[in-house]
Short mmCIF file of C-alpha atoms in Angstrom, two decimals:
data_model
loop_
_atom_site.label_atom_id
_atom_site.label_comp_id
_atom_site.label_asym_id
_atom_site.label_seq_id
_atom_site.Cartn_x
_atom_site.Cartn_y
_atom_site.Cartn_z
CA MET S 541 56.00 219.94 72.73
CA ARG S 542 54.34 216.54 72.78
CA CYS S 543 56.06 215.67 69.51
CA LEU S 544 59.46 216.56 70.99
CA ILE S 545 58.89 214.28 74.01
CA ILE S 546 57.82 211.38 71.77
CA PHE S 547 60.84 211.95 69.50
CA THR S 548 63.20 212.00 72.54
CA ILE S 549 61.73 208.78 73.96
CA LEU S 550 61.98 207.12 70.55
CA ALA S 551 65.63 208.23 70.21
CA VAL S 552 66.46 206.86 73.67
CA LEU S 553 64.84 203.50 72.78
CA VAL S 554 66.75 203.27 69.48
CA MET S 555 70.00 204.16 71.23
CA ALA S 556 69.37 201.54 73.96
CA ALA S 557 68.58 198.87 71.36
CA THR S 558 71.71 199.52 69.26
CA CYS S 559 74.18 200.16 72.09
CA TYR S 560 73.21 197.16 74.21
CA GLU S 561 76.18 194.90 74.89
CA SER S 562 74.99 191.33 74.76
CA HIS S 563 76.27 188.36 76.75
CA GLU S 564 77.89 186.89 73.61
CA SER S 565 80.17 189.88 73.23
CA MET S 566 81.28 189.51 76.84
CA GLU S 567 82.31 185.85 76.39
CA SER S 568 85.49 186.50 74.46
CA HIS S 569 87.11 188.59 77.21
CA GLU S 570 89.23 190.32 74.58
CA TYR S 571 88.44 193.64 76.16
CA LEU S 572 90.26 192.55 79.33
CA ASN S 573 93.32 190.87 77.84
CA PRO S 574 93.83 191.28 74.07
CA PHE S 575 96.94 189.07 74.03
CA ILE S 576 96.88 185.28 74.14
CA ASN S 577 99.53 182.98 75.54
CA ARG S 578 102.13 181.24 73.37
CA ARG S 579 100.53 177.82 73.50
CA ARG S 580 97.21 179.07 72.20
CA ALA S 581 98.92 181.27 69.62
CA ASN S 582 100.74 178.27 68.12
CA GLY S 583 97.73 176.01 68.34
CA PHE S 584 96.86 176.41 64.67
CA ILE S 585 99.88 174.32 63.64
CA GLN S 586 99.01 170.67 63.34
CA ALA S 587 100.86 168.49 65.82
CA ASP S 588 101.38 165.77 63.22
CA SER S 589 103.26 168.05 60.85
CA ARG S 590 105.54 169.28 63.65
CA LEU S 591 106.34 165.72 64.74
CA GLU S 592 106.91 164.69 61.14
CA ALA S 593 109.30 167.59 60.60
CA ILE S 594 111.24 166.64 63.72
CA SER S 595 111.49 163.01 62.64
CA GLN S 596 112.64 164.07 59.15
CA GLU S 597 115.35 166.20 60.75
CA ARG S 598 116.49 163.22 62.82
CA ILE S 599 116.66 161.06 59.68
CA ARG S 600 118.79 163.71 57.96
CA GLU S 601 121.11 163.79 60.97
CA ARG S 602 121.61 160.02 60.79
CA ASN S 603 122.29 159.96 57.04
CA LYS S 604 125.26 162.30 56.81
CA SER S 605 127.80 162.12 54.06
CA PRO S 606 131.24 160.72 54.95
CA GLN S 607 132.80 164.15 54.32
CA GLU S 608 130.40 165.73 56.81
CA GLN S 609 131.17 163.06 59.40
CA GLN S 610 134.90 163.59 58.90
CA ARG S 611 134.52 167.36 59.18
CA GLU S 612 132.57 167.03 62.44
CA ALA S 613 135.19 164.67 63.87
CA CYS S 614 137.89 167.15 62.93
CA GLU S 615 135.94 170.09 64.42
CA ASP S 616 135.69 168.27 67.74
CA PHE S 617 139.48 167.86 67.96
CA TYR S 618 141.14 171.29 68.37
CA PRO S 619 144.56 170.52 66.77
CA CYS S 620 142.77 169.02 63.77
CA GLU S 621 140.63 172.12 63.46
CA LEU S 622 143.67 174.39 63.52
CA TYR S 623 145.35 172.24 60.85
CA ALA S 624 142.13 172.40 58.81
CA PHE S 625 142.16 176.19 58.77
CA ARG S 626 145.50 176.12 57.01
CA HIS S 627 145.27 172.96 54.83
CA GLY S 628 141.56 172.10 54.58
CA TYR S 629 139.38 169.61 56.38
CA ALA S 630 140.13 166.65 54.11
CA ALA S 631 143.89 166.99 54.63
CA ALA S 632 143.45 167.59 58.36
CA TYR S 633 141.32 164.47 58.75
CA ARG S 634 143.87 162.39 56.86
CA HIS S 635 146.68 163.85 58.96
CA TYR S 636 145.09 163.19 62.36
CA PHE S 637 142.68 160.31 61.79
CA GLY S 638 143.77 158.65 58.55
CA ARG S 639 146.72 156.77 60.06
CA ARG S 640 144.63 154.98 62.68
CA ARG S 641 144.42 151.23 62.28
CA THR S 642 142.21 148.81 64.11
CA LYS S 643 143.63 145.56 65.40
#
């Protein structure tokens, strides 16, 4: 009987030592809210690389080919766009904008 009591006390002590939740495990608060907000989720991306990518995109926007600039001008003008569907953007640009002359 005495051996059973000692074994029970020893089992309770081992269980208390292994199942104790320390203060460090409570710091993360993941058990309360497992999801993080968007800003923290995207925090691993370096700010410099994002800014560099944005600036590279702006440089590409400034250095467009003349054909791309003509196409965008034609897309902004509805009659030119309709003409382009039938005859192509190059012909539509020449038809609507090619005859313009500056004084």
